[in-house]
Every structure is written in structure tokens, then in C-alpha cells.
Coordinates of C-alpha atoms and ligand atoms in Angstrom, one line a residue:
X1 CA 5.7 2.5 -1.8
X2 CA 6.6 4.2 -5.3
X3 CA 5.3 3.2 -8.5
X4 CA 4.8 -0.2 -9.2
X5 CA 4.8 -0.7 -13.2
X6 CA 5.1 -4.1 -15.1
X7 CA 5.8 -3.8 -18.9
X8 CA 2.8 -4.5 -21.3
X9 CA 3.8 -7.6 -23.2
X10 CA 4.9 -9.2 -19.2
X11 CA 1.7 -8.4 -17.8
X12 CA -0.7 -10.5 -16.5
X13 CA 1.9 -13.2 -15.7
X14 CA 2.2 -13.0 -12.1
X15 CA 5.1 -10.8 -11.9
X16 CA 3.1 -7.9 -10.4
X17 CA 2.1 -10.8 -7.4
X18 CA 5.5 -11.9 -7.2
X19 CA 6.9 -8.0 -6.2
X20 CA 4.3 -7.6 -4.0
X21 CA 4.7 -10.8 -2.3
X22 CA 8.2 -9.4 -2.3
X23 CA 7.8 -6.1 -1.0
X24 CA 5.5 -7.9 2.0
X25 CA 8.3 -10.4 3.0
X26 CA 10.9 -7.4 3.1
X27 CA 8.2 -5.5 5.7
X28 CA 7.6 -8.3 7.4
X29 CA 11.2 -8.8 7.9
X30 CA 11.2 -5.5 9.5
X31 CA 8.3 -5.2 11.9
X32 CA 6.0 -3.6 9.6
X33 CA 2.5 -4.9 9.6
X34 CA 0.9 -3.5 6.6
X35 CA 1.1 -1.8 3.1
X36 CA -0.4 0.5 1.4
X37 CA -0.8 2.4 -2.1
X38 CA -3.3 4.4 -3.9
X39 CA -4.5 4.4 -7.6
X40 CA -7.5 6.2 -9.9
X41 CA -10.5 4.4 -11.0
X42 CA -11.8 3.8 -14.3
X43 CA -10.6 2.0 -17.3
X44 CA -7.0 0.6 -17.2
X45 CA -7.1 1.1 -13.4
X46 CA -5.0 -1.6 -11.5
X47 CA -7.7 -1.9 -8.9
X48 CA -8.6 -5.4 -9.8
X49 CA -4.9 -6.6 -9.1
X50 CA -5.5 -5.0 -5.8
X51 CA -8.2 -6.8 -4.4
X52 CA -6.8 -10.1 -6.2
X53 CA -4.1 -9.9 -3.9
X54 CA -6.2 -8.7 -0.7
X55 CA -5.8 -5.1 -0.6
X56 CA -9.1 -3.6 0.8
X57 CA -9.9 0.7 0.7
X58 CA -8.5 2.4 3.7
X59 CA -10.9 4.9 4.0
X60 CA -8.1 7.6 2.4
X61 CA -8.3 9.4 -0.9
X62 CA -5.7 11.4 -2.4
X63 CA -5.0 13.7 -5.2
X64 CA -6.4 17.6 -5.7
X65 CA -9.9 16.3 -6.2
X66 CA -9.5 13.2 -4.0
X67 CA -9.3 11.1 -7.3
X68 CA -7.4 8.4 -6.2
X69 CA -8.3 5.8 -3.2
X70 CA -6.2 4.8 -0.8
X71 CA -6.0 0.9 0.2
X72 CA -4.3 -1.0 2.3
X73 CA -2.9 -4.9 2.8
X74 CA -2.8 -6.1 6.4
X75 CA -1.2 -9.0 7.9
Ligands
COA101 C1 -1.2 -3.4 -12.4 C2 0.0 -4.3 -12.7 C3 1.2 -3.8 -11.8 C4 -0.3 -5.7 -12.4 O1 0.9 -6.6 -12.6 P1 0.7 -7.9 -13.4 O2 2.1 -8.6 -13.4 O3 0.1 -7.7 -14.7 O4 -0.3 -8.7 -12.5 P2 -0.3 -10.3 -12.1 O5 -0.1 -11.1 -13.3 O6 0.7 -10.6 -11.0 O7 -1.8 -10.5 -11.5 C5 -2.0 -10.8 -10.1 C6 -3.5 -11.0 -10.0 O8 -4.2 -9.7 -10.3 C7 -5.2 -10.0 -11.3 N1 -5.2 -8.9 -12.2 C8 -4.1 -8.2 -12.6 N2 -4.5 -7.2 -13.5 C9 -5.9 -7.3 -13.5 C10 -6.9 -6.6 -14.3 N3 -6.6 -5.5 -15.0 N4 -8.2 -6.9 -14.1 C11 -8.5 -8.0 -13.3 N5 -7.6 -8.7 -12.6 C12 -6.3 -8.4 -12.7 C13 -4.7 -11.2 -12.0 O9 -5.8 -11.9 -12.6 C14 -4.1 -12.0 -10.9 O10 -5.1 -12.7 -10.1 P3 -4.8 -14.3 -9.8 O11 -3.4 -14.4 -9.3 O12 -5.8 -14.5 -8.7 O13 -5.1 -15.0 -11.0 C15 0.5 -4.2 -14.2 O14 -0.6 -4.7 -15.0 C16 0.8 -2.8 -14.7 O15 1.9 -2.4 -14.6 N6 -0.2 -2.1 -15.2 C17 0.0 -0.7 -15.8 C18 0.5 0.3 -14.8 C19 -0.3 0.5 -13.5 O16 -1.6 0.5 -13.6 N7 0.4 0.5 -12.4 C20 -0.2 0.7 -11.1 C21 0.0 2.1 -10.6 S1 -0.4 2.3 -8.9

């Protein structure tokens, strides 16, 4: 998937769930059994969203130095 961004003041109010949610119900419309995304660690990171909403680490890594970790939402 591409970039998912939610505006500062907006954030933390469930609208990052809601487009997943969104995103999974348009896959799931089509067949596709999983999703996945990547993101760096460290302060700010968005991995906590992540595992709120189930994501778990694939086992991939991406990025020049393999910064960023790959995981992935199943259904
Ligand atoms: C990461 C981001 C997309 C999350 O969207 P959001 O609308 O703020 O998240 P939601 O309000 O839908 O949160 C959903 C769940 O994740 C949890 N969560 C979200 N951000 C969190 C954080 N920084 N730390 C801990 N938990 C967090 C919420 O507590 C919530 O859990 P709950 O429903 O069990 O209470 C948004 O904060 C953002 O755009 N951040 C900056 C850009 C970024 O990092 N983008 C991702 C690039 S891959």
C-alpha cells in the first residue's frame, strides 16, 4: 500500500483504524488474504498502531540498511 498519513491535530481518533479497516474490506472484496506495509523504528514510529490493529513482523526488512521492518496483517 502507499503512504498512509493522518493529519496531526486528527490523530489518535480512530481514523488511521477506520482506513485500514477500510483498505482490508476492499481486499477482502477481492480475494486477497493479507496486507502489508513497512515502517522505521524509533521515536514517532507508527509501529504501535500496527500491532494495535494486529499487524505482526513478516520476517522482511527494507531500505539500504534494512531500516525499516516489514509486517503483515492476515485474515
Ligand atoms: C500512524 C497513524 C497513521 C495512526 O493513525 P491514527 O488515526 O492516529 O490512529 P488511530 O487513532 O486509528 O489508532 C488506532 C490504534 O492504534 C493505537 N495507536 C496509534 N498511534 C499510536 C502510538 N503512537 N502509540 C501507541 N498506540 C498508538 C491507538 O491507541 C489505537 O488503539 P485502540 O484502537 O486499541 O485504542 C497517524 O498517527 C500518523 O499519520 N502518524 C504520522 C505519520 C506516520 O507515521 N505514518 C505511517 C507511515 S508508514
Amino acid at each position: 500500500m502507499g503512504r498512509l498519513m493522518v493529519a496531526g491535530p486528527h490523530q489518535g481518533k480512530g481514523i488511521g483504524r477506520k482506513a485500514i479497516e477500510m483498505v482490508v474490506e476492499s481486499l477482502k472484496a477481492r480475494g486477497i488474504n493479507e496486507l502489508r506495509t513497512s515502517y522505521g523504528e524509533g521515536p514517532g514510529s507508527p509501529g504501535p498502531f500496527y500491532k494495535a490493529l494486529g499487524f505482526i513482523p513478516s520476517g522482511d526488512f527494507y531500505g539500504d540498511d534494512g531500516e525499516e521492518i516489514g509486517v503483515v496483517l492476515r485474515w
